[in-house]
Structures are given as C-alpha cells and as structure tokens.
Coordinates of C-alpha atoms and ligand atoms in Angstrom, one line a residue:
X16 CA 0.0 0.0 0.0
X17 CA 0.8 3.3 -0.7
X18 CA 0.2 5.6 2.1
X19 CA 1.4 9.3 2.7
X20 CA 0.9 11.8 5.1
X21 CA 1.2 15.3 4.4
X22 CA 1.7 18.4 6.0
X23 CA 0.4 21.9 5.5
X24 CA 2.5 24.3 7.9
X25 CA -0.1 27.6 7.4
X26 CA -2.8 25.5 8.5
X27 CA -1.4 22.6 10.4
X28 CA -3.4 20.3 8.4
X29 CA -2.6 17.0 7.6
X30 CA -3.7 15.4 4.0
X31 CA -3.2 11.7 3.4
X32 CA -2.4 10.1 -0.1
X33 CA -3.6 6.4 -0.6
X34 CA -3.3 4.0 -3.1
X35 CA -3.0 0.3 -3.3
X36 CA 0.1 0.0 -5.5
X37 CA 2.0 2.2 -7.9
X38 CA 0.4 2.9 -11.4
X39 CA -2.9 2.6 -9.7
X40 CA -5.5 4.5 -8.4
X41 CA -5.1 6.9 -5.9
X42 CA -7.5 8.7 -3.0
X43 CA -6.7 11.8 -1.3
X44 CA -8.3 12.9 2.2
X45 CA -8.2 16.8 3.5
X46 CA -6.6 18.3 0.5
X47 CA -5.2 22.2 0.9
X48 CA -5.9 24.5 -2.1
X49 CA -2.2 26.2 -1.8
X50 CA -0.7 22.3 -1.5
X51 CA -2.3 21.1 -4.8
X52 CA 0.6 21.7 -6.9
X53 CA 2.8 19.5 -4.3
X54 CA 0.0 16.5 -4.6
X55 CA 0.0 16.4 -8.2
X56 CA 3.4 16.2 -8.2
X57 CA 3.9 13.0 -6.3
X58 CA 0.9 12.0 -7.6
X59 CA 2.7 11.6 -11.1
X60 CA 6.2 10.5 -9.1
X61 CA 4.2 7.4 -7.7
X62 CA 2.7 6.8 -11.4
X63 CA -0.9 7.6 -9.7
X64 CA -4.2 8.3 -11.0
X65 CA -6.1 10.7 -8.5
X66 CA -10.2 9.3 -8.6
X67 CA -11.7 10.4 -5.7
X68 CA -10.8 13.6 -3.1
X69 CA -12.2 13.8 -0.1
X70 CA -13.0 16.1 3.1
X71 CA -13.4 15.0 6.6
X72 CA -16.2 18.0 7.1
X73 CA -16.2 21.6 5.8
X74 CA -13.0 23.2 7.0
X75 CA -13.0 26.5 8.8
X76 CA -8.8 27.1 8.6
X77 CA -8.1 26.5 4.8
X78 CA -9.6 26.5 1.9
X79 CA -10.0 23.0 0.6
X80 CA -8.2 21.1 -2.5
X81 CA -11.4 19.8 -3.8
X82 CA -12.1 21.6 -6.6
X83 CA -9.0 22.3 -7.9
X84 CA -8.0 18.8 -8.2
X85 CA -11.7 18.1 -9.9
X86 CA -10.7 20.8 -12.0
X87 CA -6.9 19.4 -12.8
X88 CA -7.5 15.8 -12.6
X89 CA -11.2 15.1 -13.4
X90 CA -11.3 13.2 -10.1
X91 CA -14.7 12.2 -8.2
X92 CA -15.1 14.9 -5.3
X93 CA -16.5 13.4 -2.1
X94 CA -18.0 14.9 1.0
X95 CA -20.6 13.3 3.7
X96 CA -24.5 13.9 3.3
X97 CA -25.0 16.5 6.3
X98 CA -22.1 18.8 4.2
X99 CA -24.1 21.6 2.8
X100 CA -21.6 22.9 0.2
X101 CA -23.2 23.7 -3.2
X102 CA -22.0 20.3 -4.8
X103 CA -20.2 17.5 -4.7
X104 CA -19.9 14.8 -7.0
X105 CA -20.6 11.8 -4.5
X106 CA -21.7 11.6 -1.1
X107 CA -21.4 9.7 1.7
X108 CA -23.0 8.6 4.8
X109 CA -22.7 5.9 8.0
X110 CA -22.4 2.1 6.5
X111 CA -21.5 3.2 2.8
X112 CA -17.8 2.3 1.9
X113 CA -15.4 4.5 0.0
X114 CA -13.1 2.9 -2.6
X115 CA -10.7 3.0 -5.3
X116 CA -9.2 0.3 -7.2
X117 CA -7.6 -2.3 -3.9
X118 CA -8.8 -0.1 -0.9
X119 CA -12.1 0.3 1.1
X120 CA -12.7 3.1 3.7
X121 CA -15.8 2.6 5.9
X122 CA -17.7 5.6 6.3
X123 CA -18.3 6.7 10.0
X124 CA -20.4 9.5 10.7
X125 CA -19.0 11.4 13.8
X126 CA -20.7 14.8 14.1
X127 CA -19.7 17.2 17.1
X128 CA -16.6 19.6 15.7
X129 CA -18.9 20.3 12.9
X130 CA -22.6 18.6 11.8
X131 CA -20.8 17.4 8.7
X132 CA -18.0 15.4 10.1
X133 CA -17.2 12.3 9.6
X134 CA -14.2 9.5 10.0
X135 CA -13.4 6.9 7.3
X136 CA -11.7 3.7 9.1
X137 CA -9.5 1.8 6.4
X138 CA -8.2 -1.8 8.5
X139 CA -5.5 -0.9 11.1
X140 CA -6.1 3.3 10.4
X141 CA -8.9 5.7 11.3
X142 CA -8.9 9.1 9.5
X143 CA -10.3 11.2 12.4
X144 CA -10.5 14.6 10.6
X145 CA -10.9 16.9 13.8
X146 CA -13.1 14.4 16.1
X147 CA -10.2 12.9 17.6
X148 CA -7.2 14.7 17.9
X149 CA -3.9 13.4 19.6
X150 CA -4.4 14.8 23.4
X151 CA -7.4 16.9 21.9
X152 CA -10.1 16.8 20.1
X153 CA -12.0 19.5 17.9
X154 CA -13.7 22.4 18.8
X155 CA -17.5 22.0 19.0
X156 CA -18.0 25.9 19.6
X157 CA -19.4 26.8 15.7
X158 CA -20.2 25.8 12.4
X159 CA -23.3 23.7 14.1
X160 CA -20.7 22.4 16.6
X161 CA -22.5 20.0 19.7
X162 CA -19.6 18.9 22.8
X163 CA -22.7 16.3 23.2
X164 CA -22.7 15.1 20.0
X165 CA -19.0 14.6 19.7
X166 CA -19.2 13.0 23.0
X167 CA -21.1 9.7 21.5
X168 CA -19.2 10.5 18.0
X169 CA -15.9 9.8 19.9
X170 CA -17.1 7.2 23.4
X171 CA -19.9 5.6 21.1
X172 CA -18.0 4.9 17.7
X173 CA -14.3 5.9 17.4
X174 CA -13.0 4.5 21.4
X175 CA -14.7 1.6 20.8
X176 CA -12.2 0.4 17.6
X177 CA -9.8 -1.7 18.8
X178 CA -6.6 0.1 21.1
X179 CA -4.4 -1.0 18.5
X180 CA -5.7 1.1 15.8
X181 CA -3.8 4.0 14.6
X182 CA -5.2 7.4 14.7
X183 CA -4.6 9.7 11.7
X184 CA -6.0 13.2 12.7
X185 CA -6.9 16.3 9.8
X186 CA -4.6 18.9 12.5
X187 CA -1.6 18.6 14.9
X188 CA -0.3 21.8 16.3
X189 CA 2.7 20.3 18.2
X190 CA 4.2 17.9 16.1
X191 CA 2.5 14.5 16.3
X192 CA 1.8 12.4 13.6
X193 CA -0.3 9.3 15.1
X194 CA -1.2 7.8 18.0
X195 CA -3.4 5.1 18.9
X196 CA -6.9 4.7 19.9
X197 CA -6.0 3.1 23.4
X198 CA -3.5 5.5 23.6
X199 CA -5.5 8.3 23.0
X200 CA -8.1 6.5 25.5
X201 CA -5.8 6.5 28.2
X202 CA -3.8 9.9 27.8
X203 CA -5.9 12.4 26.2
X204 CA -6.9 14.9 28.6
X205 CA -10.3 15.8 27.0
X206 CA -11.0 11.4 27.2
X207 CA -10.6 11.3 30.9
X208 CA -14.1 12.7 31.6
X209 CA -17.1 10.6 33.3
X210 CA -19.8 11.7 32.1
X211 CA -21.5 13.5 28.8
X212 CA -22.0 16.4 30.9
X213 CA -18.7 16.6 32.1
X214 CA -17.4 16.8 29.1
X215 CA -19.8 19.6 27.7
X216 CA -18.9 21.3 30.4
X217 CA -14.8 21.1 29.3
X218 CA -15.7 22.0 25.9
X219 CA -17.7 25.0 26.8
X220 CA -14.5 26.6 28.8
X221 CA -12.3 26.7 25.9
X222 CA -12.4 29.9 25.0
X223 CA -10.8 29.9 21.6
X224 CA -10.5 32.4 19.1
X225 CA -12.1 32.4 15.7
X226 CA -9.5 30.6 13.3
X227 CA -7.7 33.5 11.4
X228 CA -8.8 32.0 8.2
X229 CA -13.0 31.1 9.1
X230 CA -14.4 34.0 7.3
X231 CA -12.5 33.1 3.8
X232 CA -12.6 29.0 4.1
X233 CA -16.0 28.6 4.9
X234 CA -17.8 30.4 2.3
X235 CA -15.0 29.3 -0.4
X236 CA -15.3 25.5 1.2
X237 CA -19.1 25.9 0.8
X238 CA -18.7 26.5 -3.2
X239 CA -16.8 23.8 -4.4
X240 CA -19.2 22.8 -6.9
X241 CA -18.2 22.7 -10.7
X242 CA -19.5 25.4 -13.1
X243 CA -22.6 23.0 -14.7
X244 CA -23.9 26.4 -16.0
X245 CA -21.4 26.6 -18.2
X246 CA -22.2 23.5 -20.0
X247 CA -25.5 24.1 -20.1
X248 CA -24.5 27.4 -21.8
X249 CA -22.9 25.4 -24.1
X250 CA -26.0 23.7 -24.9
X251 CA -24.9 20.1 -23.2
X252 CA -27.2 20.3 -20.5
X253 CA -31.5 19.3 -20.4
X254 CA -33.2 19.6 -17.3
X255 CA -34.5 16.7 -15.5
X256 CA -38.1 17.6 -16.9
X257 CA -36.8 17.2 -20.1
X258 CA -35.1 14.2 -19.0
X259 CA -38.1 12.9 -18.2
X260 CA -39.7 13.1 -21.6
X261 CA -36.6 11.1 -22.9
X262 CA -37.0 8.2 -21.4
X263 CA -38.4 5.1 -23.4
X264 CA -37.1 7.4 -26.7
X265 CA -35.5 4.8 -28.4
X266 CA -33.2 7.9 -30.3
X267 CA -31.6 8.4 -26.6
X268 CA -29.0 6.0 -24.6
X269 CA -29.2 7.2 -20.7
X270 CA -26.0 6.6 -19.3
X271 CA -25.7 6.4 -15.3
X272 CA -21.9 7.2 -14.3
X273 CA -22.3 6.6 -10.9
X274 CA -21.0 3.6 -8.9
X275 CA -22.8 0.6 -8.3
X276 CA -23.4 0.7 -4.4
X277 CA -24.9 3.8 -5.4
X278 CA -27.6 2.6 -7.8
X279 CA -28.7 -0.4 -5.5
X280 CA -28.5 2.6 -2.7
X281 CA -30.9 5.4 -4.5
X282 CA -32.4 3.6 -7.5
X283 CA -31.8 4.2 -10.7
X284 CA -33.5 5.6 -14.1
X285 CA -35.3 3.1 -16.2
X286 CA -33.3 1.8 -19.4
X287 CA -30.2 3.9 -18.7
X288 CA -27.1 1.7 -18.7
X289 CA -24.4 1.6 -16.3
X290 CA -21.2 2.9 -17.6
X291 CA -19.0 4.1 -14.1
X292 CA -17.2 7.6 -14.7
X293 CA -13.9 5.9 -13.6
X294 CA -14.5 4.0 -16.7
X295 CA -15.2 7.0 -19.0
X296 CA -12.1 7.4 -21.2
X297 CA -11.8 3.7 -22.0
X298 CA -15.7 3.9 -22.9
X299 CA -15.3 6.9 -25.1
X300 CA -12.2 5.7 -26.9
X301 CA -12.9 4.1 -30.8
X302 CA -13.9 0.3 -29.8
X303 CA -14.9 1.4 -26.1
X304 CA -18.5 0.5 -25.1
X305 CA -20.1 3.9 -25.5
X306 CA -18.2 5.0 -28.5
X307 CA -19.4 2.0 -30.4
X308 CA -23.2 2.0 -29.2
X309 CA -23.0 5.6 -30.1
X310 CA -21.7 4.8 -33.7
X311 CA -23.4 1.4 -34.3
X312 CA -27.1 2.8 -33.8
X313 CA -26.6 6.9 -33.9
X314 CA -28.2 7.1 -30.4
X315 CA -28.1 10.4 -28.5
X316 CA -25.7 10.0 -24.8
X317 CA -27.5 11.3 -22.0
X318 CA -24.9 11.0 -18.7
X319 CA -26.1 11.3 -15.5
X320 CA -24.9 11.2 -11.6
X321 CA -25.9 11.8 -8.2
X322 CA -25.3 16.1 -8.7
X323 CA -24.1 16.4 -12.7
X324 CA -21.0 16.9 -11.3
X325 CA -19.3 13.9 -12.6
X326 CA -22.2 13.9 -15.8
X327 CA -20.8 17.6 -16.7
X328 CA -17.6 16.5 -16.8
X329 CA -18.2 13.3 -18.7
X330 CA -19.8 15.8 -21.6
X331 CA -17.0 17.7 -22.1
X332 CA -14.9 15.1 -22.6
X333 CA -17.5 13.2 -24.8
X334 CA -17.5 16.5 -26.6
X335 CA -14.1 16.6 -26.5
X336 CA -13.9 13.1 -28.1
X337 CA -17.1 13.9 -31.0
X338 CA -19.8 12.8 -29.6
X339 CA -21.1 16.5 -31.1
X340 CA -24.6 15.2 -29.0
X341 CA -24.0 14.7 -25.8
X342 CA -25.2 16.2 -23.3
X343 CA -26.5 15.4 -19.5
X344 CA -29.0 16.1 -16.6
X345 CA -28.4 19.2 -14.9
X346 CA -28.3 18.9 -11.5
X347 CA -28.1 14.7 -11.7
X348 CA -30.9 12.3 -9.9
X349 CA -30.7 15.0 -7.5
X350 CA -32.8 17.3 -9.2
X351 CA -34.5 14.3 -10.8
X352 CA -35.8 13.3 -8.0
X353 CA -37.0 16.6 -6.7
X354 CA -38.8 17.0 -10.1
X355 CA -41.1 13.5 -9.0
X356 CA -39.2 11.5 -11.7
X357 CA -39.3 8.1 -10.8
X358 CA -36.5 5.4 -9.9
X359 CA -36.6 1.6 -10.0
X360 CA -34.4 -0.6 -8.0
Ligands
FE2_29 FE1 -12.1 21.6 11.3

C-alpha cells in the first residue's frame, strides 16, 4: 500500500495520499488549495491516477483542494450527506464504503466539531479529521458544533475500535503524527471525563479564538461545486423535466456514471445503462462500449450522476472526443428526483 501523510504548515493540516500499488489508483483525504501543486506532483512520481478527493467536514482554517483537483485531474469529489456545500460529485454517509481500485474506507459519521463530520476507518487506520485529535479533540464551539454530539461520535463509535488502531487526525499543532486509539483512551486529557455532561462542560471553557482563516474557508469551502452552468451554456445540459420526456425514446441512450453501491442505494432511471465515470475514457475511446453504441445505432448520450457533477464533466470530454450530441442532466438524480421523476431498484 501506498500511504502518505502530508503536512500543511499555514494551516497545520494534515492530508493523506492512498493508493493500493504504484500505477494505480489513488485517494486523497483533506486536500489544501495552496498544497495542490505538491500533490499532483507526487501523484505523477508514484505513477498515480487521483479518482476520488475527499474532506473530513467543511474546513473552517483552509480552503479545501477539492475543486481544484476536480478541476486538474477530473477526479470524483466526495464529502458526507450533512455537508451543505453547493455540490459534490458523491456523497457519503454511515455504512457506505469508499473505494478506489484495492482499498475500502468505511464511512463513520462522527458529528460534534462540525454537523458534517465524519471518519473513514480503512483496516489498522482511522482518518479522524478533527473528532479525535492526539491529546485533543476539535472544537465543538461553531459551524453547528454539539460537545454532546462529539461525546457519542468519539465514546460511542471511534474509542470503541480496537486500542491498537492508529489514529490519523486532519490537525496537529505540536508535532505528532499518530497515535493510537488506546493510547488516545488513556492519555488524552479531553478522554478522561465521566460523564456526557462533564465533558460539555470542558468544551464549553475553551475559550478559543475564531480561526484566522473562518471568514475566507467557509464560504469558499461551501462553493466547491463545478461550473454545470457553463455546459449548459454550451447547450450540453436538459433539465431533468426534459429528461423525463426522454426516457423510453428509443433515439436516446441514458448513461448512469455513478457507482454501483450507489444505484442499488438510491435507485436508478429506467433503461439507462451503467457505464461508471472511472470508466469513462476507455468507454469513449474508438472500440470502447459507448463510442461503439453511439456509432453502431446513432443514439443520442444522455450522462447522468448523483449532482451532474461527474455527468458535466463526462460531456465535455464526450465532446471533446465527437460525440457532437452529448449532453447530460443538470443537477443529476438529485434534481431528478426533486422534479417526481421516478426510480426503480
Ligand atoms: Fe475543522
């Protein structure tokens, strides 16, 4: 396995590289927007291919990596279900998995530092993001911050993984790089509490200031999603209403990009064939699946995702690659849904 930890020094953040082997596919947690450059980098040393970035909860000191590495790499941006950004191109919640090519993260939901947090255990590690920190643990004091809430994130899911496991946090101010759940158990002053109330009771005497960067990060971490008006400017875009009217059109191929363990999870449009956006180039390529349905019977490709985040990008490159038709839903099954269209399982 591939595993790196990196360091932001402005911020104190720490971002983690995964992958399962070189020349494969690569995941990348808590990405910093001034760091992106440095990622890329030893994402191409390492023979990587970036799919998926992803962010422990919206970030009040830094403005995330997210969308520029969409933007560079045409990776899958990933945030939890309770993160009210603008868009994301997949989201998460408690019990799904998160995986690239030889890894699997299971998906914790551990509000309390924010509403949105959440910690993705992967075998021996737990990403943390600012739940746990070594001898601390986050701030619950804004951004929809609950001390009681973090209190059964961290005594009722995270202490209960086994000692052994090590703990990767998002932040360390003095140095640390890991620790250890038992060790975190036994020597972190804000664990050594008895009660819920005790420990609301700690958190409320903190006192801290406002993180220098809050007023930029938030808003620009709320707006990560992708410019979809701009290919709908461009023409590529129907909305789901007009989606709608398209399906049983024997003229039209619906392609769903998303992942399978989200079709058996939300449903999925009737007729519209699975093609995973991972897959995309090798689908588009002369002798690839959609290339050839799209030549052999002069169908019209129809993408669609969870947001149109992924579907927007998979019509420029279709574009990009002839298909002079394609186009997508705006707004995915999202708006799709919220327009009553239906979904079959
Ligand atoms: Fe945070």
């Amino acid at each position: 396995m591939i595993f790196r930890q990196l360091f932001d020094s402005a911020s104190s953040t720490y971002t983690y590289l995964l992958a399962s082997r070189r020349g494969g596919e690569a995941l990348i947690i808590d990405p910093v927007l001034e760091k992106v450059d440095r990622y890329l980098q030893l994402v191409t040393e390492l023979d990587l291919k970036l799919v998926k970035a992803v962010d422990t909860h919206i970030h009040a000191d830094h403005v995330t990596g997210l969308g520029a590495l969409r933007d560079r790499t045409h990776c899958i941006t990933v945030m939890g279900e309770m993160a009210n950004v603008d868009v994301v191109s997949m989201r998460v919640t408690e019990g799904d998995k998160l995986s690239v090519e030889g890894l699997s993260l299971d998906v914790l939901y551990t509000p309390g530092h924010t509403d949105n947090s959440y910690s993705f255990l992967m075998g021996d590690r737990v990403f943390t993001g600012d739940t746990l920190l070594i001898r601390g643990t986050g701030r619950t004091d804004f951004q929809n911050g609950s001390a009681r809430a973090q209190y059964e994130s961290l005594f009722g899911k995270i202490l209960k993984l086994p000692d052994e496991t090590l703990v990767y946090p998002a932040h360390d101010y003095k140095g640390d790089t890991v620790s250890t759940i038992g060790e975190e158990r036994h020597n972190n002053p804000r664990l050594q509490v008895k009660s819920v109330d005790e420990y609301v009771e700690l958190m409320s005497k903190l006192n801290l200031p406002n993180p220098k960067m809050m007023d930029v990060a938030v808003p620009a971490n709320m707006r990560v999603g992708l410019a979809q008006d701009e290919i709908a400017r461009k023409g590529w875009a129907v909305t789901a209403t007009q989606a709608a009217a398209m399906v049983g059109d024997t003229t039209i191929a619906l392609i769903d990009l998303r992942e399978r363990s989200e079709r058996e999870k939300h449903g999925v449009i009737l007729g519209s064939l699975h093609a995973p956006y991972p897959d995309l180039q090798e689908n588009i390529r002369p002798g690839g699946m959609l290339h050839e349905l799209a030549s052999a019977t002069g169908k019209r490709i129809v993408f669609y995702c969870a947001f149109g985040e992924r579907s927007a990008m998979a019509v420029q490159a279709a574009q990009d690659a002839g298909f002079a038709s394609a186009c997508h839903i705006h707004g995915g099954l999202d708006a799709w849904r919220k327009a009553g269209g239906p979904l079959v399982r």
